[in-house]
């Protein structure tokens, strides 16, 4: 018996970790909705993935708006007939001391990092409940961070959003279990993406030093001795999206090469 093709929505998948997740889920046989804030970048990534033989459709949009999540689910259903996995990957970082944090910046990072996860959970769960899936487990997977386990200086606002995502993950797991929906989170460490280039640049602006200094210091604190790649995160998300994790819910697991030991 041929297994029915699974369908995933991945927010923030036009670049970085999200793009790595899309590549891995494509290899796993998923059909996917690719999302990013910028249309040109999202369309470009979608074409790259399609050229590799993956079933993908581009759906750019601002994930801080619930209507975008509704559009993403509708895109999945209209193009592929269903939804199996919803990955709330999109997020932004900010650098600065808490005493200098403006209300505008604080609300912006919460809208992108936390509101988007809440909306994704709500909209995905609504679609899952509509589907006649029997006892099959459907998945919601959220992006937290090592900064969601321990707060980091000058990453206060960012850290607080990632703590909030852990809380949403735990509560959603409890509330949605009766519908055969699991909710888990992945917590990356020092990943070699544009976000960490941005963090390094802003740390230089805030504290002085040279470009690459703060990224190098962070890498020096990794037990395995190298920067994390998007594929390292994607391999774990692949597990969370598979039937092998069906008995796992409410967890926020660190995939960091040995930065924190909790």
mmCIF file of N, CA, C and O in Angstrom, residues 15 91-93 113 158 162 191-200:
data_model
loop_
_atom_site.group_PDB
_atom_site.id
_atom_site.type_symbol
_atom_site.label_atom_id
_atom_site.label_comp_id
_atom_site.label_asym_id
_atom_site.label_seq_id
_atom_site.Cartn_x
_atom_site.Cartn_y
_atom_site.Cartn_z
ATOM 1 N N UNK A 15 14.672 31.186 3.322
ATOM 2 C CA UNK A 15 16.107 31.297 3.585
ATOM 3 C C UNK A 15 16.438 30.584 4.891
ATOM 4 O O UNK A 15 15.556 30.144 5.624
ATOM 5 N N UNK A 91 11.020 33.957 12.210
ATOM 6 C CA UNK A 91 11.391 34.727 13.392
ATOM 7 C C UNK A 91 12.445 35.768 13.061
ATOM 8 O O UNK A 91 13.144 35.662 12.045
ATOM 9 N N UNK A 92 12.553 36.772 13.924
ATOM 10 C CA UNK A 92 13.572 37.797 13.778
ATOM 11 C C UNK A 92 14.327 37.954 15.093
ATOM 12 O O UNK A 92 13.874 37.489 16.137
ATOM 13 N N UNK A 93 15.491 38.601 15.036
ATOM 14 C CA UNK A 93 16.295 38.850 16.231
ATOM 15 C C UNK A 93 16.449 40.352 16.443
ATOM 16 O O UNK A 93 16.315 41.144 15.497
ATOM 17 N N UNK A 113 7.545 36.924 16.178
ATOM 18 C CA UNK A 113 8.010 35.670 16.780
ATOM 19 C C UNK A 113 6.943 34.924 17.565
ATOM 20 O O UNK A 113 6.949 33.692 17.596
ATOM 21 N N UNK A 158 14.447 39.111 22.396
ATOM 22 C CA UNK A 158 14.462 37.862 21.610
ATOM 23 C C UNK A 158 14.302 36.652 22.525
ATOM 24 O O UNK A 158 13.473 35.765 22.259
ATOM 25 N N UNK A 162 11.278 33.582 22.773
ATOM 26 C CA UNK A 162 11.526 32.147 22.636
ATOM 27 C C UNK A 162 11.085 31.376 23.878
ATOM 28 O O UNK A 162 10.678 30.212 23.777
ATOM 29 N N UNK A 191 23.671 28.968 14.644
ATOM 30 C CA UNK A 191 23.510 28.479 13.271
ATOM 31 C C UNK A 191 24.127 29.485 12.295
ATOM 32 O O UNK A 191 23.922 30.698 12.419
ATOM 33 N N UNK A 192 24.880 28.975 11.342
ATOM 34 C CA UNK A 192 25.556 29.836 10.368
ATOM 35 C C UNK A 192 24.612 30.360 9.306
ATOM 36 O O UNK A 192 24.646 29.923 8.157
ATOM 37 N N UNK A 193 23.751 31.314 9.691
ATOM 38 C CA UNK A 193 22.778 31.905 8.776
ATOM 39 C C UNK A 193 22.880 33.426 8.829
ATOM 40 O O UNK A 193 23.645 33.991 9.602
ATOM 41 N N UNK A 194 22.046 34.080 8.026
ATOM 42 C CA UNK A 194 22.019 35.544 8.010
ATOM 43 C C UNK A 194 21.686 36.115 9.379
ATOM 44 O O UNK A 194 22.153 37.202 9.734
ATOM 45 N N UNK A 195 20.865 35.392 10.162
ATOM 46 C CA UNK A 195 20.497 35.914 11.474
ATOM 47 C C UNK A 195 21.710 36.058 12.372
ATOM 48 O O UNK A 195 21.865 37.069 13.070
ATOM 49 N N UNK A 196 22.617 35.062 12.358
ATOM 50 C CA UNK A 196 23.787 35.174 13.224
ATOM 51 C C UNK A 196 24.793 36.192 12.686
ATOM 52 O O UNK A 196 25.503 36.828 13.447
ATOM 53 N N UNK A 197 24.817 36.388 11.377
ATOM 54 C CA UNK A 197 25.629 37.477 10.826
ATOM 55 C C UNK A 197 25.109 38.818 11.334
ATOM 56 O O UNK A 197 25.886 39.716 11.687
ATOM 57 N N UNK A 198 23.782 38.953 11.395
ATOM 58 C CA UNK A 198 23.149 40.170 11.909
ATOM 59 C C UNK A 198 23.470 40.363 13.389
ATOM 60 O O UNK A 198 23.821 41.470 13.821
ATOM 61 N N UNK A 199 23.367 39.277 14.175
ATOM 62 C CA UNK A 199 23.662 39.367 15.608
ATOM 63 C C UNK A 199 25.098 39.803 15.829
ATOM 64 O O UNK A 199 25.390 40.690 16.640
ATOM 65 N N UNK A 200 26.029 39.200 15.087
ATOM 66 C CA UNK A 200 27.434 39.549 15.220
ATOM 67 C C UNK A 200 27.667 41.021 14.881
ATOM 68 O O UNK A 200 28.372 41.747 15.592
#
